[in-house]
Amino acid sequence: MSEDALNNIRTRRVVREMSDEPVSREQIETILEAARWAPSGGNLRPIRFVVIEDEETRRLIRLVSPGMFQKAPALILLCLNEDVMIEHSLPASDRALLIDVGTAAQTIMLAAHGIGLASGPVTSYSKAAISVILNLPDSYSPEMFICIGHKAESTRRGMKTWKKITWRDLTHWERFPQD
Ligand SMILES: Cc1cc2nc3c(=O)[nH]c(=O)nc-3n(C[C@H](O)[C@H](O)[C@H](O)COP(=O)(O)O)c2cc1C
């Protein structure tokens, strides 16, 4: 992996305060094209993307999304398409489905960061209200928003910072010892 790719991974941070500067259609398409390459369990590709730029729709979405602190100029909603699950006899509980949401989400955020944009994931919202606001097809289950925009010049908001975690804190090598 090139040093640039590693740096892109290391320096991406969730941004919760964004400016009003718009994001171009070309930038969104670049991000979506990257997301298409995210790994997918069985290569079944159950994720569908819904892009929201309309100001009033974004306002309504924020009203039902307590975890969305950003006023982002563009939102990408990751939906699981239940038609794909039915077609392949996958139960909704199949863990590959949410893993697919994760691989797509991280690919989107890294792609956004790679082209100089800020991003932030949001899972804290009313799924029922989002389905109504966006008039989602019954088969679309809204799983995660990724807010896309530009980092505000001065940012105050951040999540509580825990003690600095290193990869060593998160990793165990080989078999666990038996009692
Ligand atoms: C599954 C998942 C759900 C998340 N939901 C939210 C959310 O609703 N609102 C929010 O501000 N951040 C959300 N985050 C972002 C995390 O809080 C953030 O990734 C974490 O604090 C580490 O920050 P960093 O990614 O900048 O290192 C979510 C992240 C993940 C992976």
XYZ file of N, CA and C and ligand atoms in Angstrom:
568
model
N 0.858 -1.198 0.000
C 0.000 0.000 0.000
C 0.892 1.246 0.000
N 0.542 2.225 -0.800
C 1.380 3.422 -0.871
C 1.232 4.238 0.402
N 2.246 5.066 0.667
C 2.209 5.932 1.854
C 0.995 6.869 1.777
N 0.634 7.331 0.558
C -0.538 8.220 0.394
C -1.814 7.534 0.869
N -1.970 6.258 0.494
C -3.189 5.533 0.881
C -3.242 5.366 2.395
N -2.084 5.026 2.999
C -2.048 4.866 4.461
C -2.356 6.192 5.159
N -1.802 7.267 4.626
C -2.055 8.593 5.219
C -3.518 8.972 5.113
N -4.141 8.613 3.997
C -5.575 8.911 3.826
C -6.388 8.204 4.909
N -5.996 6.962 5.216
C -6.700 6.206 6.258
C -6.452 6.839 7.631
N -5.186 7.196 7.880
C -4.828 7.727 9.206
C -5.450 9.090 9.481
N -5.575 9.910 8.474
C -5.952 11.319 8.725
C -7.454 11.579 8.572
N -8.232 10.597 8.100
C -9.684 10.815 8.026
C -10.264 10.908 9.430
N -11.051 11.933 9.693
C -11.747 12.072 10.979
C -13.198 12.418 10.695
N -14.080 12.021 11.585
C -15.481 12.415 11.444
C -15.584 13.923 11.650
N -16.269 14.588 10.734
C -16.445 16.049 10.828
C -17.912 16.335 11.131
N -18.148 17.048 12.229
C -19.533 17.313 12.662
C -19.941 18.763 12.496
N -19.025 19.585 11.996
C -19.403 20.972 11.643
C -18.906 21.247 10.241
N -19.860 21.529 9.375
C -19.511 21.738 7.965
C -19.959 23.123 7.521
N -19.264 23.667 6.522
C -19.629 24.983 5.980
C -20.759 24.812 4.958
N -21.244 25.949 4.444
C -22.324 25.897 3.439
C -21.792 25.609 2.033
N -20.484 25.569 1.886
C -19.900 25.383 0.542
C -20.456 24.105 -0.096
N -21.001 24.233 -1.302
C -21.602 23.038 -1.912
C -20.570 22.006 -2.351
N -21.068 20.820 -2.572
C -20.253 19.724 -3.114
C -20.737 19.524 -4.545
N -19.801 19.362 -5.466
C -20.236 19.270 -6.871
C -20.788 17.878 -7.178
N -21.593 17.809 -8.222
C -22.130 16.532 -8.676
C -20.988 15.573 -9.053
N -19.939 16.164 -9.665
C -18.793 15.343 -10.074
C -18.114 14.704 -8.850
N -18.003 15.473 -7.768
C -17.386 14.920 -6.552
C -18.230 13.776 -5.984
N -19.552 13.982 -5.965
C -20.434 12.919 -5.451
C -20.306 11.672 -6.323
N -20.245 11.884 -7.627
C -20.152 10.721 -8.526
C -18.814 9.989 -8.337
N -17.754 10.750 -8.085
C -16.441 10.123 -7.822
C -16.527 9.239 -6.586
N -17.199 9.750 -5.553
C -17.341 8.992 -4.300
C -18.184 7.737 -4.532
N -19.275 7.874 -5.279
C -20.151 6.716 -5.531
C -19.442 5.669 -6.379
N -18.621 6.143 -7.285
C -17.889 5.197 -8.136
C -16.891 4.410 -7.291
N -16.282 5.089 -6.308
C -15.368 4.387 -5.399
C -16.145 3.368 -4.558
N -17.335 3.770 -4.086
C -18.143 2.890 -3.223
C -18.515 1.608 -3.952
N -18.646 1.702 -5.243
C -18.997 0.527 -6.037
C -17.946 -0.582 -5.896
N -16.703 -0.196 -5.491
C -15.611 -1.167 -5.372
C -15.476 -1.715 -3.953
N -16.340 -1.317 -3.056
C -16.275 -1.852 -1.684
C -16.545 -3.353 -1.717
N -15.846 -4.134 -0.884
C -16.129 -5.560 -0.872
C -17.542 -5.851 -0.377
N -18.122 -6.925 -0.910
C -19.515 -7.261 -0.586
C -19.629 -8.775 -0.423
N -20.253 -9.208 0.690
C -20.384 -10.644 0.952
C -21.031 -11.377 -0.219
N -20.360 -12.410 -0.715
C -20.886 -13.173 -1.855
C -21.010 -12.334 -3.116
N -20.443 -11.146 -3.085
C -20.551 -10.167 -4.185
C -22.022 -9.920 -4.553
N -22.908 -9.981 -3.546
C -24.349 -9.847 -3.818
C -24.783 -8.388 -3.958
N -23.995 -7.475 -3.396
C -24.241 -6.026 -3.533
C -25.674 -5.631 -3.145
N -25.999 -5.799 -1.859
C -27.353 -5.450 -1.409
C -27.533 -3.962 -1.082
N -26.469 -3.162 -1.180
C -26.575 -1.744 -0.782
C -27.040 -0.897 -1.962
N -27.971 0.002 -1.663
C -28.382 1.020 -2.643
C -28.105 2.384 -2.031
N -27.718 3.325 -2.862
C -27.351 4.663 -2.380
C -28.438 5.657 -2.779
N -28.832 6.488 -1.842
C -29.786 7.561 -2.133
C -29.068 8.872 -1.799
N -28.936 9.739 -2.779
C -28.220 11.011 -2.584
C -29.237 12.118 -2.372
N -29.029 12.912 -1.335
C -29.962 14.000 -1.025
C -29.189 15.315 -0.991
N -29.577 16.218 -1.885
C -28.969 17.548 -1.925
C -30.006 18.637 -1.642
N -31.272 18.344 -1.881
C -32.331 19.337 -1.732
C -32.358 19.882 -0.288
N -32.382 21.219 -0.176
C -32.238 21.855 1.145
C -33.382 21.501 2.094
N -34.620 21.568 1.581
C -35.772 21.294 2.439
C -35.780 19.830 2.894
N -35.425 18.929 2.001
C -35.375 17.507 2.384
C -34.307 17.285 3.448
N -33.166 17.954 3.291
C -32.105 17.806 4.297
C -32.557 18.362 5.644
N -33.326 19.441 5.609
C -33.829 20.029 6.862
C -34.769 19.040 7.566
N -35.667 18.438 6.800
C -36.592 17.464 7.374
C -35.824 16.270 7.958
N -34.818 15.830 7.240
C -34.023 14.687 7.708
C -33.345 15.032 9.042
N -32.808 16.260 9.134
C -32.130 16.635 10.390
C -33.114 16.635 11.566
N -34.374 16.998 11.269
C -35.380 17.054 12.347
C -35.608 15.684 12.997
N -35.424 14.614 12.245
C -35.678 13.268 12.791
C -34.374 12.497 13.029
N -33.248 13.243 13.042
C -31.934 12.597 13.171
C -31.136 13.252 14.289
N -31.380 12.839 15.551
C -30.678 13.492 16.653
C -29.164 13.329 16.606
N -28.683 12.314 15.892
C -27.227 12.109 15.812
C -26.588 12.830 14.646
N -27.391 13.640 13.914
C -26.824 14.364 12.765
C -26.558 15.811 13.187
N -25.310 16.088 13.554
C -24.951 17.421 14.034
C -24.576 18.326 12.871
N -24.158 17.728 11.765
C -23.712 18.500 10.597
C -24.906 19.086 9.850
N -24.683 20.270 9.255
C -25.607 20.746 8.227
C -24.862 20.541 6.911
N -24.843 19.296 6.484
C -24.024 18.947 5.316
C -24.757 19.289 4.030
N -24.034 19.763 3.015
C -24.686 20.081 1.736
C -25.144 18.850 0.954
N -24.587 17.701 1.290
C -25.012 16.476 0.585
C -25.023 15.306 1.572
N -26.017 14.455 1.388
C -26.130 13.248 2.219
C -26.181 12.048 1.295
N -25.470 11.004 1.687
C -25.610 9.725 0.972
C -26.211 8.740 1.973
N -27.399 8.242 1.644
C -28.053 7.264 2.519
C -27.771 5.868 1.980
N -27.246 5.006 2.854
C -26.987 3.617 2.475
C -28.199 2.789 2.892
N -28.827 2.176 1.915
C -30.010 1.349 2.187
C -29.692 -0.103 1.858
N -30.246 -1.014 2.655
C -30.212 -2.429 2.271
C -31.430 -2.694 1.409
N -31.215 -3.336 0.280
C -32.313 -3.631 -0.632
C -32.829 -5.046 -0.348
N -34.009 -5.121 0.253
C -34.530 -6.436 0.669
C -34.838 -7.340 -0.528
N -35.024 -6.779 -1.692
C -35.243 -7.618 -2.885
C -34.045 -8.539 -3.125
N -32.839 -7.981 -2.872
C -31.621 -8.791 -3.070
C -31.592 -9.931 -2.054
N -32.027 -9.623 -0.821
C -32.042 -10.672 0.222
C -33.020 -11.779 -0.162
N -34.183 -11.382 -0.650
C -35.200 -12.378 -1.029
C -34.682 -13.219 -2.191
N -34.093 -12.543 -3.167
C -33.585 -13.245 -4.362
C -32.566 -14.313 -3.989
N -31.753 -14.022 -2.950
C -30.689 -14.963 -2.579
C -30.994 -15.704 -1.275
N -32.263 -15.657 -0.849
C -32.705 -16.349 0.380
C -31.850 -15.986 1.583
N -31.495 -14.718 1.690
C -30.702 -14.272 2.842
C -31.641 -13.751 3.918
N -31.557 -14.278 5.149
C -32.383 -13.697 6.205
C -31.888 -12.286 6.532
N -32.798 -11.422 6.986
C -32.402 -10.043 7.310
C -31.337 -10.028 8.402
N -31.250 -11.147 9.175
C -30.270 -11.213 10.265
C -28.874 -11.619 9.766
N -28.729 -11.910 8.483
C -27.413 -12.340 7.974
C -26.388 -11.239 8.237
N -25.318 -11.608 8.953
C -24.407 -10.549 9.394
C -23.634 -9.921 8.245
N -23.554 -10.618 7.107
C -22.844 -10.020 5.970
C -23.520 -8.722 5.525
N -24.818 -8.604 5.773
C -25.538 -7.426 5.283
C -25.032 -6.144 5.939
N -24.942 -6.170 7.278
C -24.466 -4.961 7.948
C -22.971 -4.750 7.731
N -22.251 -5.848 7.524
C -20.824 -5.694 7.194
C -20.706 -4.972 5.851
N -21.592 -5.299 4.917
C -21.600 -4.597 3.628
C -21.856 -3.097 3.807
N -22.744 -2.759 4.739
C -22.981 -1.333 5.015
C -21.667 -0.690 5.471
N -20.943 -1.421 6.346
C -19.688 -0.891 6.874
C -18.616 -0.726 5.806
N -18.488 -1.717 4.935
C -17.433 -1.593 3.910
C -17.758 -0.445 2.956
N -19.036 -0.301 2.614
C -19.425 0.800 1.716
C -19.223 2.144 2.411
N -19.595 2.207 3.697
C -19.475 3.472 4.429
C -18.022 3.918 4.513
N -17.147 2.990 4.874
C -15.738 3.376 5.021
C -15.141 3.751 3.663
N -15.550 3.039 2.617
C -15.030 3.369 1.289
C -15.477 4.783 0.895
N -16.733 5.114 1.193
C -17.244 6.457 0.886
C -16.448 7.521 1.655
N -16.230 7.269 2.955
C -15.540 8.283 3.758
C -14.084 8.453 3.338
N -13.436 7.351 2.982
C -12.048 7.460 2.532
C -11.967 8.128 1.160
N -12.928 7.834 0.305
C -12.934 8.476 -1.017
C -13.174 9.978 -0.856
N -14.121 10.340 0.015
C -14.394 11.770 0.239
C -13.129 12.463 0.753
N -12.501 11.856 1.735
C -11.277 12.438 2.308
C -10.193 12.555 1.234
N -10.114 11.537 0.399
C -9.098 11.523 -0.657
C -9.253 12.654 -1.659
N -10.485 13.158 -1.829
C -10.669 14.288 -2.766
C -10.896 15.591 -1.993
N -10.484 15.590 -0.733
C -10.471 16.846 0.029
C -11.791 17.226 0.671
N -12.719 16.283 0.771
C -14.010 16.585 1.401
C -14.087 15.999 2.804
N -14.976 16.579 3.597
C -15.221 16.086 4.953
C -16.407 15.135 4.918
N -16.444 14.237 5.915
C -17.581 13.310 5.967
C -17.873 12.916 7.411
N -19.064 12.383 7.606
C -19.431 11.885 8.933
C -20.590 10.912 8.823
N -20.461 9.742 9.470
C -21.559 8.769 9.418
C -22.602 9.095 10.478
N -23.842 8.746 10.208
C -24.925 8.951 11.186
C -25.845 7.733 11.142
N -26.037 7.130 12.323
C -27.008 6.030 12.422
C -28.134 6.372 13.392
N -28.033 7.538 14.028
C -29.032 7.923 15.017
C -30.135 8.752 14.333
N -31.192 8.067 13.901
C -32.332 8.720 13.243
C -33.504 7.750 13.278
N -34.699 8.292 13.026
C -35.878 7.431 12.959
C -35.955 6.807 11.565
N -35.813 5.495 11.518
C -35.859 4.831 10.206
C -37.237 5.005 9.572
N -38.276 4.944 10.418
C -39.639 5.074 9.879
C -39.835 6.464 9.275
N -39.372 7.493 9.990
C -39.552 8.863 9.488
C -38.745 9.091 8.213
N -37.535 8.543 8.172
C -36.704 8.709 6.964
C -37.386 8.043 5.765
N -37.976 6.874 6.000
C -38.656 6.170 4.897
C -39.799 7.020 4.346
N -40.503 7.711 5.250
C -41.626 8.550 4.812
C -41.104 9.791 4.081
N -40.135 10.471 4.686
C -39.610 11.716 4.086
C -39.109 11.453 2.664
N -38.397 10.331 2.505
C -37.783 10.054 1.190
C -38.671 9.197 0.302
N -39.846 8.818 0.853
C -40.753 7.970 0.070
C -40.016 6.730 -0.454
N -39.248 6.117 0.452
C -38.434 4.959 0.046
C -39.330 3.802 -0.377
N -38.911 3.028 -1.374
C -39.646 1.800 -1.692
C -39.664 0.891 -0.454
N -40.701 0.062 -0.322
C -40.826 -0.825 0.848
C -39.577 -1.703 1.021
N -38.935 -2.019 -0.082
C -37.786 -2.938 -0.017
C -36.497 -2.240 0.437
N -36.512 -0.914 0.595
C -35.296 -0.189 0.998
C -35.297 0.047 2.509
N -34.291 -0.486 3.184
C -34.157 -0.257 4.619
C -33.006 0.735 4.851
N -33.310 1.925 5.392
C -32.260 2.964 5.526
C -31.322 2.659 6.689
N -30.058 2.362 6.403
C -29.138 1.850 7.433
C -28.132 2.875 7.942
N -27.703 3.789 7.094
C -26.687 4.752 7.556
C -26.599 5.935 6.596
N -26.527 7.136 7.167
C -26.227 8.318 6.355
C -24.730 8.575 6.399
N -24.200 9.032 5.289
C -22.865 9.628 5.313
C -23.046 11.083 4.875
N -22.750 11.999 5.795
C -22.805 13.430 5.475
C -21.526 13.790 4.725
N -21.688 14.562 3.666
C -20.524 14.961 2.860
C -20.519 16.477 2.740
N -19.365 17.071 2.921
C -19.277 18.529 2.788
C -17.852 19.002 2.976
N -17.757 20.257 3.444
C -16.442 20.856 3.712
C -16.371 21.192 5.192
N -15.243 20.924 5.782
C -15.074 21.192 7.214
C -15.213 22.693 7.474
N -15.993 23.041 8.503
C -16.122 24.458 8.859
C -14.772 24.961 9.358
N -14.532 26.273 9.171
C -13.208 26.812 9.553
C -12.936 26.608 11.032
N -13.935 26.967 11.870
C -13.729 26.717 13.293
C -14.693 25.619 13.716
N -14.160 24.580 14.291
C -15.018 23.476 14.720
C -14.935 23.340 16.227
N -16.113 23.262 16.839
C -16.153 23.115 18.298
C -16.531 21.706 18.693
N -17.390 21.113 17.851
C -18.003 19.867 18.274
C -17.111 18.655 18.018
N -17.013 17.799 18.976
C -16.274 16.556 18.796
C -16.850 15.542 19.741
N -16.567 14.290 19.517
C -17.002 13.267 20.459
C -16.015 13.253 21.615
N -16.454 12.723 22.739
C -15.560 12.574 23.882
C -14.320 11.806 23.413
N -13.148 12.306 23.786
C -11.935 11.596 23.392
C -11.528 10.665 24.525
N -11.403 9.391 24.207
C -10.980 8.419 25.201
C -9.470 8.386 25.187
N -8.916 7.561 26.063
C -7.450 7.412 26.053
C -7.019 6.970 24.664
N -5.853 7.419 24.258
C -5.405 7.111 22.899
C -5.267 5.599 22.724
N -5.933 5.096 21.711
C -5.912 3.653 21.458
C -4.874 3.357 20.396
N -4.061 2.366 20.638
C -3.138 1.933 19.590
C -3.633 0.594 19.049
N -3.086 0.193 17.937
C -3.502 -1.098 17.375
C -3.162 -2.228 18.337
N -2.130 -2.021 19.171
C -1.744 -3.080 20.122
C -2.845 -3.322 21.150
N -3.553 -2.220 21.533
C -4.653 -2.375 22.501
C -5.784 -3.220 21.913
N -5.870 -3.278 20.607
C -7.022 -3.903 19.945
C -6.710 -5.301 19.415
N -5.468 -5.723 19.561
C -5.038 -6.937 18.846
C -4.533 -8.020 19.799
N -4.922 -9.242 19.521
C -4.373 -10.416 20.221
C -3.732 -11.306 19.162
N -2.534 -11.805 19.421
C -1.862 -12.672 18.445
C -2.137 -14.142 18.772
N -2.440 -14.897 17.774
C -2.537 -16.361 17.874
C -3.629 -16.821 18.836
N -3.492 -18.090 19.314
C -4.558 -18.685 20.132
C -4.549 -18.112 21.540
N -5.733 -18.009 22.130
C -5.812 -17.590 23.535
C -5.389 -18.782 24.410
N -4.691 -18.490 25.503
C -4.267 -19.598 26.349
C -5.456 -20.315 26.990
N -5.327 -21.619 27.214
C -6.400 -22.358 27.890
C -6.286 -22.143 29.383
N -7.405 -22.160 30.066
C -7.373 -21.978 31.534
C -6.689 -23.161 32.202
C -21.714 2.291 13.154
C -21.368 3.739 13.433
C -22.384 4.623 13.787
C -22.080 5.980 14.010
N -23.099 6.851 14.280
C -22.812 8.159 14.465
C -23.869 9.100 14.669
O -25.063 8.775 14.678
N -23.519 10.407 14.853
C -22.206 10.811 14.863
O -21.950 12.011 15.034
N -21.171 9.938 14.657
C -21.447 8.637 14.454
N -20.431 7.743 14.217
C -19.029 8.223 14.191
C -18.196 7.763 15.416
O -18.638 8.444 16.580
C -16.716 8.052 15.133
O -16.289 7.245 14.057
C -15.825 7.791 16.342
O -16.125 8.697 17.370
C -14.344 7.898 16.000
O -14.070 9.131 15.381
P -13.154 9.161 14.064
O -13.840 8.299 13.031
O -13.077 10.613 13.680
O -11.816 8.609 14.455
C -20.734 6.419 13.938
C -19.714 5.507 13.577
C -20.037 4.206 13.295
C -18.937 3.255 12.852
